[in-house]
Each structure stands twice: as structure tokens, then as C-alpha cells.
Short mmCIF file of C-alpha atoms in Angstrom, two decimals:
data_model
loop_
_atom_site.label_atom_id
_atom_site.label_comp_id
_atom_site.label_asym_id
_atom_site.label_seq_id
_atom_site.Cartn_x
_atom_site.Cartn_y
_atom_site.Cartn_z
CA MET A 143 -97.20 91.15 136.27
CA THR A 144 -97.54 93.97 138.80
CA LEU A 145 -94.89 95.19 141.19
CA PRO A 146 -95.95 95.54 144.84
CA GLY A 147 -94.71 99.11 144.94
CA LEU A 148 -91.63 101.24 144.71
CA GLN A 149 -88.62 99.17 145.77
CA ARG A 150 -85.88 100.60 147.95
CA ALA A 151 -83.15 99.72 145.44
CA ALA A 152 -85.02 101.63 142.72
CA ALA A 153 -85.48 104.65 144.98
CA LEU A 154 -81.75 104.62 145.77
CA ARG A 155 -80.77 104.59 142.08
CA VAL A 156 -83.01 107.55 141.32
CA VAL A 157 -81.88 109.44 144.44
CA CYS A 158 -78.24 109.16 143.38
CA ALA A 159 -78.98 110.40 139.86
CA VAL A 160 -81.10 113.35 141.06
CA VAL A 161 -78.48 114.46 143.61
CA GLU A 162 -75.67 114.18 141.05
CA VAL A 163 -77.55 116.46 138.67
CA GLU A 164 -78.26 118.97 141.44
CA MET A 165 -74.60 119.02 142.50
CA ARG A 166 -73.48 119.65 138.93
CA ARG A 167 -75.96 122.53 138.79
CA LEU A 168 -74.87 124.04 142.09
CA ARG A 169 -71.15 123.70 141.43
CA ASP A 170 -71.37 124.47 137.72
CA THR A 171 -68.87 121.68 137.12
CA ASP A 172 -68.64 117.92 136.95
CA TYR A 173 -69.53 116.02 140.10
CA PRO A 174 -68.11 112.54 140.76
CA ASN A 175 -70.51 109.95 139.37
CA ALA A 176 -72.02 107.50 141.82
CA GLY A 177 -71.37 104.63 139.43
CA GLY A 178 -75.00 103.58 139.73
CA SER A 179 -75.53 104.24 143.43
CA TRP A 180 -73.82 105.15 146.66
CA LEU A 181 -73.98 102.86 149.65
CA GLU A 182 -76.91 103.79 151.84
CA SER A 183 -74.53 104.15 154.78
CA THR A 184 -72.58 106.90 152.96
CA LEU A 185 -72.51 110.15 154.90
CA ILE A 186 -73.81 113.21 153.08
CA GLY A 187 -71.38 115.72 154.60
CA ASP A 188 -67.61 116.16 154.62
CA GLU A 189 -66.73 112.58 155.50
CA GLY A 190 -68.80 111.16 152.68
CA LEU A 191 -70.26 112.95 149.66
CA GLY A 192 -68.66 116.23 150.68
CA LEU A 193 -71.81 118.35 150.53
CA ASP A 194 -71.73 121.54 152.59
CA SER A 195 -74.82 122.78 154.41
CA MET A 196 -76.18 124.77 151.45
CA GLU A 197 -75.60 121.89 149.05
CA GLN A 198 -77.38 119.52 151.42
CA LEU A 199 -80.41 121.82 151.32
CA GLY A 200 -80.20 121.93 147.53
CA ALA A 201 -80.07 118.14 147.30
CA LEU A 202 -83.02 117.75 149.68
CA GLY A 203 -84.97 120.33 147.69
CA ALA A 204 -84.28 118.51 144.41
CA LEU A 205 -85.44 115.23 145.93
CA ALA A 206 -88.54 116.92 147.35
CA GLU A 207 -89.46 118.27 143.91
CA THR A 208 -88.85 114.94 142.20
CA PHE A 209 -90.69 112.76 144.72
CA HIS A 210 -93.29 115.27 145.99
CA LEU A 211 -91.97 115.24 149.55
CA ASP A 212 -93.25 117.69 152.19
CA ASP A 213 -92.00 118.81 155.57
CA SER A 214 -94.37 116.49 157.46
CA LEU A 215 -91.96 113.68 156.58
CA LEU A 216 -88.91 115.39 158.05
CA ASN A 217 -87.33 114.49 161.39
CA ASP A 218 -85.97 116.90 163.97
CA ALA A 219 -82.46 116.25 162.68
CA PRO A 220 -81.66 116.81 158.98
CA PRO A 221 -80.65 113.82 156.81
CA ARG A 222 -77.10 112.66 157.55
CA THR A 223 -76.76 109.63 155.30
CA VAL A 224 -77.95 108.53 151.87
CA SER A 225 -80.19 106.08 153.72
CA ASP A 226 -82.01 109.01 155.34
CA TRP A 227 -82.90 110.37 151.87
CA VAL A 228 -84.19 106.97 150.78
CA ASP A 229 -86.23 106.65 153.99
CA LEU A 230 -88.05 109.89 153.16
CA ILE A 231 -88.96 108.64 149.70
CA MET A 232 -90.16 105.26 150.93
CA GLN A 233 -92.33 106.96 153.58
CA ALA A 234 -93.84 109.26 150.94
CA ASN A 235 -94.74 106.22 148.82
CA ALA A 236 -95.88 103.88 151.59
CA ALA A 237 -99.54 104.23 150.56
CA GLY A 238 -98.81 103.42 146.92
CA ASP A 239 -100.15 106.73 145.65
CA GLY A 240 -96.84 108.56 145.18
CA ARG A 241 -95.99 110.80 142.27
CA MET A 242 -92.82 111.89 140.54
CA THR A 243 -91.97 115.04 138.63
CA VAL A 244 -89.52 114.99 135.75
CA ALA A 245 -88.51 117.85 133.51
CA THR A 246 -88.32 118.03 129.73
CA SER A 247 -84.86 118.64 128.30
CA GLY A 248 -85.32 122.43 128.40
CA SER A 249 -83.40 123.02 125.19
CA THR A 250 -85.48 126.16 124.65
CA GLY A 251 -84.34 127.46 128.02
CA SER A 252 -87.73 126.69 129.62
CA PRO A 253 -87.94 123.06 130.80
CA ARG A 254 -91.47 121.93 131.63
CA SER A 255 -92.39 119.83 134.65
CA CYS A 256 -94.21 116.57 133.95
CA ILE A 257 -95.96 114.75 136.80
CA HIS A 258 -96.43 110.97 136.76
CA ALA A 259 -98.12 108.57 139.15
CA ILE A 260 -95.44 106.14 140.32
CA ALA A 261 -98.01 103.34 139.97
CA ASP A 262 -98.21 104.07 136.21
CA LEU A 263 -94.42 103.97 135.90
CA LEU A 264 -94.27 100.69 137.85
CA ASP A 265 -96.92 99.18 135.59
CA GLU A 266 -94.92 100.24 132.54
CA ALA A 267 -91.78 98.64 133.98
CA ALA A 268 -93.73 95.48 134.83
CA PHE A 269 -94.98 95.14 131.27
CA LEU A 270 -91.56 95.79 129.81
CA ALA A 271 -90.11 93.09 132.06
CA THR A 272 -92.35 90.56 130.30
CA GLN A 273 -90.71 91.53 126.99
CA PHE A 274 -87.15 90.92 128.22
CA THR A 275 -87.16 87.59 130.02
CA GLY A 276 -83.84 85.84 130.37
CA ARG A 277 -81.83 88.99 131.06
CA ARG A 278 -79.05 88.69 133.63
CA ARG A 279 -77.98 92.34 134.00
CA VAL A 280 -79.12 95.82 133.07
CA VAL A 281 -76.18 97.75 131.61
CA ALA A 282 -76.89 101.44 132.26
CA MET A 283 -75.44 104.00 129.89
CA VAL A 284 -77.96 106.72 130.76
CA PRO A 285 -78.67 108.36 134.15
CA ALA A 286 -81.82 107.66 136.17
CA HIS A 287 -83.06 111.23 136.61
CA HIS A 288 -85.01 111.64 133.35
CA LEU A 289 -88.04 109.50 132.54
CA TYR A 290 -86.27 107.05 130.21
CA GLY A 291 -83.64 106.40 132.88
CA ILE A 292 -86.16 106.28 135.73
CA ILE A 293 -88.16 103.52 134.06
CA TRP A 294 -85.36 101.48 132.51
CA ILE A 295 -82.55 102.01 135.05
CA GLY A 296 -84.54 102.86 138.18
CA LEU A 297 -87.56 100.54 138.02
CA LEU A 298 -87.05 97.81 135.42
CA PRO A 299 -84.12 96.01 137.14
CA ASP A 300 -86.33 95.25 140.15
CA ALA A 301 -89.11 94.00 137.86
CA LEU A 302 -86.58 91.70 136.17
CA GLY A 303 -84.85 90.78 139.42
CA VAL A 304 -81.40 91.58 138.02
CA PRO A 305 -78.52 93.87 139.06
CA VAL A 306 -77.47 97.11 137.37
CA VAL A 307 -73.97 97.91 136.15
CA VAL A 308 -72.97 101.34 134.88
CA ARG A 309 -70.83 101.67 131.76
CA THR A 310 -69.44 104.61 129.79
CA ILE A 311 -68.49 104.86 126.12
CA GLY A 312 -64.72 105.19 125.89
CA ALA A 313 -64.04 102.64 128.62
CA PRO A 314 -64.32 98.84 128.29
CA LEU A 315 -67.99 97.84 128.31
CA GLY A 316 -67.42 94.25 129.38
CA LEU A 317 -70.68 93.01 127.88
CA THR A 318 -71.67 89.40 128.51
CA ALA A 319 -74.47 87.06 127.44
CA GLY A 320 -77.80 88.05 128.96
CA ASP A 321 -77.07 91.79 129.13
CA LEU A 322 -79.78 94.37 128.49
CA VAL A 323 -78.02 97.55 127.35
CA ILE A 324 -79.89 100.84 127.89
CA ALA A 325 -78.50 103.69 125.76
CA VAL A 326 -79.43 106.64 123.54
CA PRO A 327 -78.92 106.96 119.76
CA ASN A 328 -75.55 108.73 119.80
CA GLN A 329 -74.20 106.04 122.14
CA TRP A 330 -75.44 103.33 119.79
CA GLN A 331 -73.73 105.21 116.95
CA ALA A 332 -70.47 105.07 118.90
CA MET A 333 -70.92 101.37 119.69
CA HIS A 334 -71.54 100.75 115.99
CA SER A 335 -68.06 102.12 115.34
CA LEU A 336 -66.30 100.55 118.33
CA ILE A 337 -67.75 97.04 118.62
CA ARG A 338 -66.93 94.65 115.79
CA CYS A 339 -68.68 91.65 117.36
CA PHE A 340 -71.14 91.57 120.26
CA PRO A 341 -71.21 88.64 122.67
CA GLU A 342 -74.15 86.34 122.03
CA ASP A 343 -77.54 87.10 123.59
CA VAL A 344 -76.99 90.82 124.21
CA VAL A 345 -80.14 92.92 123.77
CA GLY A 346 -80.11 96.68 123.23
CA VAL A 347 -82.69 99.38 123.97
CA SER A 348 -82.69 102.90 122.53
CA SER A 349 -84.85 105.93 123.22
CA ALA A 350 -84.70 109.75 123.54
CA GLY A 351 -84.41 110.28 119.80
CA SER A 352 -84.69 108.60 116.44
CA LEU A 353 -82.35 105.67 115.91
CA ASP A 354 -80.79 105.65 112.44
CA ASP A 355 -81.83 102.59 110.43
CA GLY A 356 -78.31 102.15 109.04
CA VAL A 357 -76.81 102.17 112.53
CA ALA A 358 -79.39 99.64 113.71
CA THR A 359 -78.69 97.36 110.76
CA GLY A 360 -74.95 97.52 111.46
CA LEU A 361 -75.40 96.71 115.16
CA LEU A 362 -77.58 93.70 114.39
CA ALA A 363 -75.08 92.54 111.76
CA ALA A 364 -72.36 92.76 114.45
CA GLY A 365 -74.25 90.24 116.54
CA LEU A 366 -76.61 92.24 118.74
CA ALA A 367 -79.44 89.79 119.40
CA ARG A 368 -82.22 92.40 119.40
CA LEU A 369 -82.39 96.17 119.22
CA ILE A 370 -85.55 97.77 120.57
CA ASP A 371 -86.49 101.38 119.91
CA ILE A 372 -88.85 103.11 122.37
CA TYR A 373 -91.14 105.92 121.26
CA GLY A 374 -92.27 108.22 124.06
CA SER A 375 -91.85 111.57 125.77
CA SER A 376 -91.33 113.15 129.17
CA GLU A 377 -95.02 114.01 129.23
CA THR A 378 -96.30 110.49 128.50
CA GLY A 379 -93.60 107.97 129.32
CA GLY A 380 -93.26 105.12 126.86
CA ILE A 381 -95.88 105.16 124.13
CA ALA A 382 -94.86 102.39 121.76
CA ILE A 383 -92.07 99.93 121.02
CA ARG A 384 -90.53 98.41 117.90
CA ASP A 385 -88.02 95.67 117.21
CA MET A 386 -85.55 97.05 114.69
CA PRO A 387 -85.56 96.94 111.67
CA ALA A 388 -89.38 97.24 111.81
CA THR A 389 -90.60 100.74 110.97
CA ALA A 390 -93.93 100.67 112.84
CA TYR A 391 -94.24 100.85 116.62
CA ASP A 392 -96.59 98.68 118.72
CA LEU A 393 -98.52 100.63 121.36
CA LEU A 394 -97.89 99.77 125.00
CA PRO A 395 -100.97 98.31 126.75
CA ARG A 396 -101.70 101.57 128.59
CA TRP A 397 -102.47 103.50 125.40
CA GLN A 398 -105.04 103.88 122.68
CA VAL A 399 -104.80 106.17 119.67
CA LEU A 400 -108.06 107.96 118.89
CA ALA A 401 -109.05 110.26 116.06
CA HIS A 402 -108.65 113.93 116.96
CA GLY A 403 -110.16 116.23 114.37
CA GLU A 404 -110.26 115.33 110.70
CA HIS A 405 -106.61 114.43 110.08
CA ASP A 406 -104.99 114.00 113.49
CA TRP A 407 -104.66 111.55 116.37
CA GLN A 408 -104.51 111.76 120.14
CA LEU A 409 -103.40 109.42 122.91
CA ALA A 410 -105.87 108.14 125.52
CA ASP A 411 -104.92 106.09 128.57
CA ARG A 412 -106.92 103.57 130.57
CA HIS A 413 -107.99 106.29 133.03
CA GLY A 414 -109.71 108.22 130.24
CA ARG A 415 -107.06 110.95 130.11
CA PHE A 416 -106.01 112.44 126.80
CA PHE A 417 -102.52 113.47 125.73
CA ASP A 418 -101.09 115.14 122.65
CA LEU A 419 -98.65 113.03 120.71
CA PRO A 420 -95.18 114.56 120.35
CA ASP A 421 -95.27 113.82 116.62
CA TYR A 422 -97.67 113.64 113.76
CA ILE A 423 -98.27 109.95 113.19
CA GLU A 424 -99.46 107.54 110.57
CA ARG A 425 -101.69 104.81 111.94
CA THR A 426 -100.65 101.53 110.31
CA GLY A 427 -102.90 99.13 112.25
CA ASP A 428 -105.24 98.91 115.21
CA ARG A 429 -102.31 99.18 117.63
CA THR A 430 -99.39 100.19 115.42
CA VAL A 431 -98.21 103.69 114.54
CA ARG A 432 -95.39 105.38 112.65
CA PRO A 433 -94.17 108.89 113.63
CA ILE A 434 -93.83 111.14 110.58
CA GLY A 435 -92.64 114.48 111.99
CA ARG A 436 -92.39 116.59 115.15
CA ARG A 437 -95.31 118.88 115.95
CA ASP A 438 -93.18 121.58 117.54
CA GLY A 439 -90.32 121.73 115.05
CA ALA A 440 -87.86 120.12 117.46
CA VAL A 441 -85.16 117.69 116.43
CA GLN A 442 -83.22 115.27 118.59
CA VAL A 443 -79.50 115.79 119.21
CA ALA A 444 -77.84 113.28 121.53
CA GLY A 445 -81.16 112.57 123.21
CA HIS A 446 -82.04 116.25 123.75
CA ASN A 447 -84.90 118.14 122.16
CA VAL A 448 -83.38 121.02 120.18
CA TRP A 449 -85.27 123.70 118.30
CA PRO A 450 -83.36 124.80 115.15
CA GLU A 451 -85.38 128.01 114.91
CA ARG A 452 -84.34 129.05 118.41
CA VAL A 453 -80.70 128.48 117.43
CA ALA A 454 -81.24 130.50 114.25
CA ARG A 455 -82.70 133.37 116.30
CA GLU A 456 -79.64 133.42 118.54
CA LEU A 457 -77.33 133.49 115.52
CA ARG A 458 -79.30 136.32 113.90
CA MET A 459 -78.57 138.44 116.98
CA VAL A 460 -74.83 138.33 116.27
CA ASP A 461 -73.67 141.70 114.96
CA GLY A 462 -72.87 141.34 111.26
CA VAL A 463 -75.23 138.43 110.57
CA ALA A 464 -78.02 139.19 108.09
CA ASP A 465 -79.89 135.87 108.02
CA VAL A 466 -79.55 132.27 109.16
CA ALA A 467 -81.03 128.86 108.50
CA VAL A 468 -80.39 125.91 110.82
CA ARG A 469 -81.08 122.24 110.16
CA LEU A 470 -80.17 118.80 111.43
CA HIS A 471 -77.07 117.45 109.71
CA ALA A 472 -76.86 113.82 108.60
CA ASN A 473 -74.22 113.31 111.32
CA GLY A 474 -76.80 114.00 114.04
CA ARG A 475 -75.61 117.52 114.94
CA LEU A 476 -76.97 120.88 113.79
CA LYS A 477 -75.64 122.75 110.78
CA ALA A 478 -76.07 126.45 109.94
CA PHE A 479 -76.17 128.42 106.70
CA ILE A 480 -75.26 132.06 107.40
CA VAL A 481 -75.73 135.16 105.27
CA LEU A 482 -73.45 137.99 106.38
CA GLN A 483 -73.92 141.69 105.97
CA PRO A 484 -71.99 142.94 102.89
CA ASP A 485 -69.07 144.46 104.79
CA ARG A 486 -68.28 141.37 106.88
CA ASP A 487 -65.54 138.78 106.34
CA ALA A 488 -66.51 135.12 106.72
CA ALA A 489 -63.24 134.06 108.36
CA ASN A 490 -63.42 136.73 111.06
CA MET A 491 -67.15 136.21 111.60
CA SER A 492 -66.74 132.47 111.96
CA ALA A 493 -64.45 132.92 114.97
CA LEU A 494 -66.82 135.49 116.50
CA ILE A 495 -69.85 133.25 116.01
CA GLU A 496 -68.09 130.28 117.61
CA GLN A 497 -67.17 132.42 120.62
CA ILE A 498 -70.69 133.79 121.09
CA ILE A 499 -72.58 130.50 120.72
CA SER A 500 -70.30 128.85 123.28
CA THR A 501 -71.93 131.06 125.93
CA ARG A 502 -75.49 131.33 124.55
CA LEU A 503 -76.24 127.77 123.48
CA THR A 504 -76.10 124.37 125.14
CA ASP A 505 -73.80 121.70 123.73
CA PRO A 506 -76.59 119.93 121.78
CA GLU A 507 -77.75 123.27 120.34
CA ARG A 508 -74.37 124.35 118.95
CA PRO A 509 -74.05 123.87 115.18
CA LYS A 510 -70.93 121.95 114.21
CA SER A 511 -71.04 122.79 110.51
CA PHE A 512 -71.21 126.33 109.10
CA ARG A 513 -71.66 127.44 105.51
CA PHE A 514 -71.59 131.07 104.40
CA GLY A 515 -73.31 132.41 101.31
CA ALA A 516 -74.85 135.48 99.73
CA ALA A 517 -78.42 134.23 100.21
CA LEU A 518 -80.19 131.36 101.93
CA PRO A 519 -80.68 128.38 99.59
CA ARG A 520 -84.20 128.32 98.15
CA ASN A 521 -85.96 126.25 95.48
CA ALA A 522 -87.83 127.51 92.44
CA MET A 523 -90.93 128.09 94.59
CA GLY A 524 -88.97 130.29 96.97
CA LYS A 525 -89.06 127.74 99.81
CA LEU A 526 -86.01 127.15 101.96
CA GLU A 527 -84.18 124.01 100.87
CA ASP A 528 -81.37 121.89 102.23
CA TRP A 529 -77.69 122.44 101.54
CA VAL A 530 -74.53 120.35 101.62
#
């Protein structure tokens, strides 16, 4: 199954998500969500989205970076409606050789740009559509500006021929038979607590972090028909897929895993390009793998890559802190063990640390559990060990 090319509805969904993110960045505050998409006839300026002239330039620049637009596509008059933005993207992809740039989460403060051929993303969506026949709606709980959202919210609905509805945890989800729910692990954790019984024939998809086996078991016990976990990255797109509670992932057709050195593996695609895997893996079959640990020391918090050592470095810079260890807590957030200088009081320092990290760290990076002690916990071999 191959899609004929980028569909206008898909381009519109991604446009809305990209512009929303850019407006939040420019205004440094929340921006009204499009609820999936604006009407194409919506004006960009004061009588519609309310973007002033500088914000309109910012939105156009963000779309140009994402969709690799250039000024040869521009008309004499600047875009006035959402439809004008979509027109630019469809023109840029008319030949079928378009590309998209997405950024990694940037939890280290330095997001990296990852370029993908739109044809590869469409092929991925087309394959995934064959795995989810019988779906009537895509229920979007993630935005369509990062790669997971672009594929599953932007492209997949057109491959399935179904509409998209946007839902938010904390409001009624209104799930019905035939729904395909696209969410991230912390959202599935919340649904595990909130939903006692799913309607029949609701299928869930999770990505952007490890899905807890206990949560998955509880969701399936509550009536979720299937729960699919996607293994991938911003650099590669989807790599492999598993039906929970299976522990091994099946590679998507695009990929092979080849030996790389004596004890390592590397991804290769059908074009002969090679990619580093985001994790160390165990190969369990010809086309099945099991991730066994991040290569770069990152952990996943609410779908964001977070580096505990970076957080520890920031905490060590606080006046009065002697040493710090940071780890992922069982609740999915970070925790910190802090050794203070001898003349410092834990109660006073705790308030100071909370104040400082609120300005230096992103929400996913901020530890939610602090323990103070005279020395970092170490085992008999002198290696850092976990704490409770």
C-alpha cells in the first residue's frame, strides 16, 4: 500500500501544530489550541488567528524550516489565510521529493535537526495502516509537530481514510468502538487510573518513551483491545513495533539490523544508509530486537529525552551544594540525592533549590523527589547505587 503523495489534510494538520508551537515560543505563553486544525479559510491576522506582522513572519519561517520551503514559492502578497500556508507546502511537494525537518526534544538545551524524506514517512504510514484495519477514527492526544505526531496524527489518518479527533486528559475522552488512540506513556498512565472499562474494539498506540509493563497489563485488563508500543527516534522514525505484553519488537519493513563491531548493532535502511540505534539492543530473532539501555545516558520523562547528569550538573552549581546524584524515579519523574556543604541547612536549601531549578530546568528535567544525606549512596565496591 503506497500513498500517492502528501495529502492536503495531512499538510493542514502539521501546519496547525507547527504554528501553534511557534506562537507559544514567540509569546512565551500558552496559545489557543487549534483542536486538530483550523479551517483553511481562517485569516491569519487580527480577524482570525490574531497574529501580528512579526508573528506572521515567525510562523512562515517555522513552516519554511519544517517543510524546506524557499522564496521561489512565495507570491507578491504575503499569506493571508491558513489555506495560503497549505498551498505553499503542497507546491513544495508537488514533485514527490519533499523533505521535512523535525527537532529532537532538546532537553540538553541543544535540540538537533533531523531531516526526513516525506516519501519515507508516507511509506511508514502506509505500512502502519495495514496493521490497523477496521479503525473508524484516530484519537489524537499528541501534537503533530514532532515525528511521532507527524506520522500517526498527520499522515496515518489519510492512509486509513478516517477522521481525526483531538482529546485531552482531564476532559471526557468519548471513546467509541473502532478508535485508534495515539498517546505517550504518561498519558496512558493517567488513562490507567481514570478509565475503569474501555469500550470494545479500542486500540491504543504508545511511543516517545518506555511504556511500563504494569500499566500496559492494567489497560488491557480494563478492556483495551490492543496496545501497541513503537520503538523509534527523531533521527530514524519508527524502528520497530510490539503488541503488549510482548517484550521483543518486530522491525518495520524499512529496516535491517546489522552487526557493527564485535558486540554492537547498527540500523540499515533499504537505500543502504546506516543509522546508530538510540539504545543498546539484544537481537532476539532475524527481525526482532529488545532495547536494553540508552547509549547516551538519557531517560524518558513524559515523552521527552532527559539527561540526569545534566540535571545533576545544574544542581551542583547551586551555592551550598557539595554533590548530587540524579536518577529516574519509579513514578516516571526524576529524583535527586543531594549532599550539602557542612554549614548548610536542608530545609532552607530545599526552598532555594526549588526556586533555582524552576528557572534553569524544563518541566521534564525538574526532580520531584529530593533526599539529603551526608554522602552519596554507594555499594561495597564504591559504585553509586540507588536510594529510596
